[in-house]
Amino acid sequence: MSMRRIHGVGIGLGVAQGTVARMAAPLPPPADDPSTIGAEAETARVTEALAAVARELEERGEQAGGDARDVLEAQAMMAEDPTLMDEVSQRLARGATAEWAVHDAFAVFRETLKAVGGYLGERAADLDDVAQRVIARLRGVPAPGVPDPGHPFVLVATDLAPADTALLDLDKVLALVTSEGGPTSHTAILARAAGIVAVVGAADAAELADGETVIVDAAAGVVTADPAPEELERAARRAADRAAAASAPITPGALADGTPVPLLANLGDPAGAAQAVDLGAEGVGLFRTEFLFLSSGRAPAVAEQRAAYEQVLSAFRGAKVVARVLDAGADKPLAFLNDAHEENPALGLRGLRALRANEDILREQLTALAEADAAVRAGGEAADLWVMAPMVATVEETEYFVALAREYGIRTAGVMVEVPSSALLADRILRHADFASIGTNDLTQYTLAADRLLGSVAGFQDPWHPAVLRLVQEVGRAGAAHGRPVGICGEAAADPLLAVVLVGLGATSLSMAPTALADVRASLRTHTLDDARRIADAALAADDAAAARDAARKAADAEHREGETQP
Ligand code: PEP
Ligand code: MG
């Protein structure tokens, strides 16, 4: 067979190569034959099997620890769910076998979850796994699991059960490819946490055969089957570069010609500050303050907020900290801010709109931020506090937010550019805002009209899309014209090659999950600003996201080759 590419959703930035070992096929479904031992005996069998499977899942969770424990405990609870047991009992009472009753009752629940879609829909695989384990137990056969071909391998599966992902032997599993599952499936979450190179939701993975050689490129979300030798070589080089970047000395972010590109951290709570400092974050480019609000049924008091903000500001004395005021709504619903039912919450009262409708909450947050800044300043060197508003769509909203922030003595007030309208009018917005920070996650969602949480449209949720890049360029140009900084704080900044493109389009700083800093730092070091602009032009000229990525890669490789031939 000749080289072919299979597309999915990449988890993380790694790349790996190896031979395929496929997960064993699920157990064949049981036949709907009448029970020969009677309902009472079947009930006893089911009760024993469900309890045994719940116990096993709990034990696996204990063994794996961390995120995996929570996932496996949730699965154990599925096995012991009384509503499910009721469904099973009804079937047993009608004369079904234990195997059929479990199979059928779980299938009904699965369809219900699938119909709900989103996060719950992605739990369907977890439920399937519980059913398979229970049926295997009833039949006295081992549950389908991870293969062991006797050498390291690339694991290919329909979807992986959390129980299997949690205990993957990382010395043996070089990478993971699934044909189902979206970016928020448990397989994805656990692969991310364990640092496994993974591509999920790759529908065509079903055609990968045992023993076939593949490259799994998580950064690109592509699995290349039967790759050419030069592709294998390039993947090996990238993997080696990555390993080297992870252990390289930490230096400030800069291009090869010395152009500084500060590399900042995205923080979800103050607890992440220490790791960000250790990994060389030069400041915080996005401090998501939602953590204070999402877990409570009311807005936290000013004093509580101030304490959390002080923690982050004092971890970054002498550095920039960009705090975002509360971004509620859509994927981050908050009943006390917006309890109205909305058919399309992503297009509803969210972000700054929701805050404006509850201005007291915004005022309290600005008070807490200003007080935290003053307290840290009084105790030594201050952090440079910048404050920005989420989901700004108009010039008028910009003026509103900046004026309000100034009332509280915030010196640097800016806006997130996450809605195409604000990218298109960035030249006017930046007359009022001190800076812009592009949230590529939402900007991509709104530009491509693709829900960022929905696996079925994950293919559209790609910040490499030239339409998104063009909007970034618009903001970059406006920033340059007004002398205003333009940061990037969406996931796109964590993609080492896209980071170069974004700088080429005019981004002046990049903010990302701290674990991505080393890769991006190394990537920037290999290109000058002129290179970055040329690579960005190549991506902009493409018709779609995949072509933009390929064009940028080719342009970047060409720069490398030129560099190598120079004395
Ligand atoms: C974004 O939308 O890119 C962003 C950084 O904000 P969040 O992911 O918190 O919505
Ligand atoms: Mg956003």
Short mmCIF file of N, CA and C in Angstrom, two decimals, residues 46-103:
data_model
loop_
_atom_site.label_atom_id
_atom_site.label_comp_id
_atom_site.label_asym_id
_atom_site.label_seq_id
_atom_site.Cartn_x
_atom_site.Cartn_y
_atom_site.Cartn_z
N VAL A 46 -25.91 -11.44 37.66
CA VAL A 46 -25.69 -10.03 37.28
C VAL A 46 -25.17 -9.24 38.47
N THR A 47 -25.78 -9.46 39.63
CA THR A 47 -25.37 -8.69 40.81
C THR A 47 -23.89 -8.94 41.10
N GLU A 48 -23.49 -10.20 41.03
CA GLU A 48 -22.09 -10.54 41.30
C GLU A 48 -21.17 -9.87 40.26
N ALA A 49 -21.58 -9.96 38.98
CA ALA A 49 -20.71 -9.45 37.90
C ALA A 49 -20.58 -7.92 38.00
N LEU A 50 -21.69 -7.25 38.25
CA LEU A 50 -21.63 -5.78 38.34
C LEU A 50 -20.73 -5.36 39.51
N ALA A 51 -20.89 -6.04 40.64
CA ALA A 51 -20.08 -5.67 41.81
C ALA A 51 -18.61 -5.95 41.53
N ALA A 52 -18.32 -7.09 40.88
CA ALA A 52 -16.93 -7.44 40.62
C ALA A 52 -16.29 -6.43 39.66
N VAL A 53 -17.05 -6.02 38.65
CA VAL A 53 -16.51 -5.06 37.69
C VAL A 53 -16.29 -3.70 38.37
N ALA A 54 -17.24 -3.28 39.21
CA ALA A 54 -17.08 -2.01 39.92
C ALA A 54 -15.81 -2.07 40.78
N ARG A 55 -15.62 -3.19 41.46
CA ARG A 55 -14.44 -3.33 42.33
C ARG A 55 -13.16 -3.26 41.50
N GLU A 56 -13.17 -3.94 40.36
CA GLU A 56 -11.97 -3.96 39.52
C GLU A 56 -11.64 -2.56 39.00
N LEU A 57 -12.68 -1.82 38.61
CA LEU A 57 -12.45 -0.47 38.11
C LEU A 57 -11.89 0.42 39.21
N GLU A 58 -12.43 0.26 40.42
CA GLU A 58 -11.92 1.05 41.54
C GLU A 58 -10.46 0.72 41.81
N GLU A 59 -10.14 -0.58 41.75
CA GLU A 59 -8.75 -0.98 42.02
C GLU A 59 -7.81 -0.41 40.95
N ARG A 60 -8.25 -0.47 39.70
CA ARG A 60 -7.42 0.10 38.63
C ARG A 60 -7.21 1.59 38.86
N GLY A 61 -8.29 2.26 39.31
CA GLY A 61 -8.21 3.69 39.60
C GLY A 61 -7.19 3.97 40.68
N GLU A 62 -7.24 3.19 41.75
CA GLU A 62 -6.29 3.36 42.86
C GLU A 62 -4.86 3.21 42.34
N GLN A 63 -4.68 2.19 41.51
CA GLN A 63 -3.34 1.89 40.99
C GLN A 63 -2.84 3.05 40.11
N ALA A 64 -3.73 3.61 39.28
CA ALA A 64 -3.31 4.64 38.32
C ALA A 64 -3.20 6.00 39.00
N GLY A 65 -4.07 6.33 39.96
CA GLY A 65 -4.04 7.63 40.65
C GLY A 65 -4.43 8.77 39.72
N GLY A 66 -4.29 10.00 40.22
CA GLY A 66 -4.50 11.22 39.42
C GLY A 66 -5.87 11.29 38.77
N ASP A 67 -5.89 11.89 37.56
CA ASP A 67 -7.16 12.08 36.84
C ASP A 67 -7.83 10.73 36.59
N ALA A 68 -6.98 9.70 36.35
CA ALA A 68 -7.53 8.39 35.99
C ALA A 68 -8.41 7.86 37.11
N ARG A 69 -8.02 8.15 38.35
CA ARG A 69 -8.81 7.60 39.45
C ARG A 69 -10.25 8.14 39.38
N ASP A 70 -10.37 9.46 39.14
CA ASP A 70 -11.72 10.05 39.09
C ASP A 70 -12.54 9.40 37.98
N VAL A 71 -11.90 9.22 36.82
CA VAL A 71 -12.61 8.66 35.68
C VAL A 71 -13.08 7.23 35.98
N LEU A 72 -12.18 6.44 36.55
CA LEU A 72 -12.52 5.04 36.81
C LEU A 72 -13.54 4.92 37.94
N GLU A 73 -13.46 5.83 38.90
CA GLU A 73 -14.48 5.80 39.96
C GLU A 73 -15.85 6.12 39.37
N ALA A 74 -15.87 7.07 38.43
CA ALA A 74 -17.15 7.40 37.78
C ALA A 74 -17.69 6.18 37.04
N GLN A 75 -16.78 5.44 36.41
CA GLN A 75 -17.21 4.22 35.70
C GLN A 75 -17.72 3.16 36.67
N ALA A 76 -17.04 3.05 37.80
CA ALA A 76 -17.47 2.07 38.80
C ALA A 76 -18.89 2.43 39.26
N MET A 77 -19.15 3.73 39.35
CA MET A 77 -20.50 4.15 39.77
C MET A 77 -21.54 3.80 38.71
N MET A 78 -21.13 3.85 37.44
CA MET A 78 -22.06 3.43 36.37
C MET A 78 -22.45 1.97 36.61
N ALA A 79 -21.46 1.13 36.94
CA ALA A 79 -21.73 -0.30 37.12
C ALA A 79 -22.70 -0.52 38.27
N GLU A 80 -22.69 0.43 39.22
CA GLU A 80 -23.55 0.23 40.40
C GLU A 80 -24.78 1.13 40.37
N ASP A 81 -25.05 1.73 39.22
CA ASP A 81 -26.16 2.67 39.12
C ASP A 81 -27.49 1.94 39.30
N PRO A 82 -28.30 2.32 40.30
CA PRO A 82 -29.54 1.59 40.55
C PRO A 82 -30.54 1.70 39.39
N THR A 83 -30.53 2.82 38.66
CA THR A 83 -31.46 2.95 37.54
C THR A 83 -31.13 1.93 36.46
N LEU A 84 -29.83 1.76 36.23
CA LEU A 84 -29.42 0.76 35.24
C LEU A 84 -29.81 -0.64 35.72
N MET A 85 -29.61 -0.89 37.00
CA MET A 85 -29.96 -2.22 37.55
C MET A 85 -31.46 -2.46 37.40
N ASP A 86 -32.28 -1.40 37.59
CA ASP A 86 -33.73 -1.55 37.40
C ASP A 86 -34.04 -2.01 35.98
N GLU A 87 -33.35 -1.34 35.03
CA GLU A 87 -33.57 -1.68 33.62
C GLU A 87 -33.19 -3.15 33.37
N VAL A 88 -32.05 -3.56 33.94
CA VAL A 88 -31.59 -4.95 33.78
C VAL A 88 -32.63 -5.89 34.39
N SER A 89 -33.10 -5.55 35.61
CA SER A 89 -34.06 -6.43 36.32
C SER A 89 -35.34 -6.61 35.52
N GLN A 90 -35.81 -5.51 34.90
CA GLN A 90 -37.04 -5.62 34.10
C GLN A 90 -36.88 -6.66 33.00
N ARG A 91 -35.71 -6.68 32.39
CA ARG A 91 -35.47 -7.64 31.30
C ARG A 91 -35.37 -9.07 31.85
N LEU A 92 -34.72 -9.19 33.01
CA LEU A 92 -34.60 -10.52 33.62
C LEU A 92 -35.98 -11.06 33.99
N ALA A 93 -36.83 -10.15 34.48
CA ALA A 93 -38.17 -10.58 34.88
C ALA A 93 -38.95 -11.09 33.67
N ARG A 94 -38.59 -10.56 32.49
CA ARG A 94 -39.29 -11.00 31.27
C ARG A 94 -38.66 -12.28 30.70
N GLY A 95 -37.67 -12.85 31.41
CA GLY A 95 -37.12 -14.13 31.00
C GLY A 95 -35.81 -14.05 30.21
N ALA A 96 -35.17 -12.86 30.19
CA ALA A 96 -33.91 -12.73 29.44
C ALA A 96 -32.76 -13.36 30.21
N THR A 97 -31.67 -13.66 29.49
CA THR A 97 -30.45 -14.10 30.17
C THR A 97 -29.76 -12.87 30.74
N ALA A 98 -28.86 -13.11 31.69
CA ALA A 98 -28.10 -12.00 32.29
C ALA A 98 -27.33 -11.25 31.21
N GLU A 99 -26.68 -11.99 30.29
CA GLU A 99 -25.87 -11.36 29.25
C GLU A 99 -26.72 -10.42 28.38
N TRP A 100 -27.90 -10.94 27.95
CA TRP A 100 -28.74 -10.13 27.07
C TRP A 100 -29.28 -8.91 27.83
N ALA A 101 -29.72 -9.12 29.08
CA ALA A 101 -30.30 -8.04 29.86
C ALA A 101 -29.29 -6.89 30.03
N VAL A 102 -28.03 -7.25 30.32
CA VAL A 102 -27.00 -6.22 30.49
C VAL A 102 -26.75 -5.52 29.15
N HIS A 103 -26.58 -6.32 28.13
CA HIS A 103 -26.30 -5.77 26.80
C HIS A 103 -27.39 -4.78 26.38
#
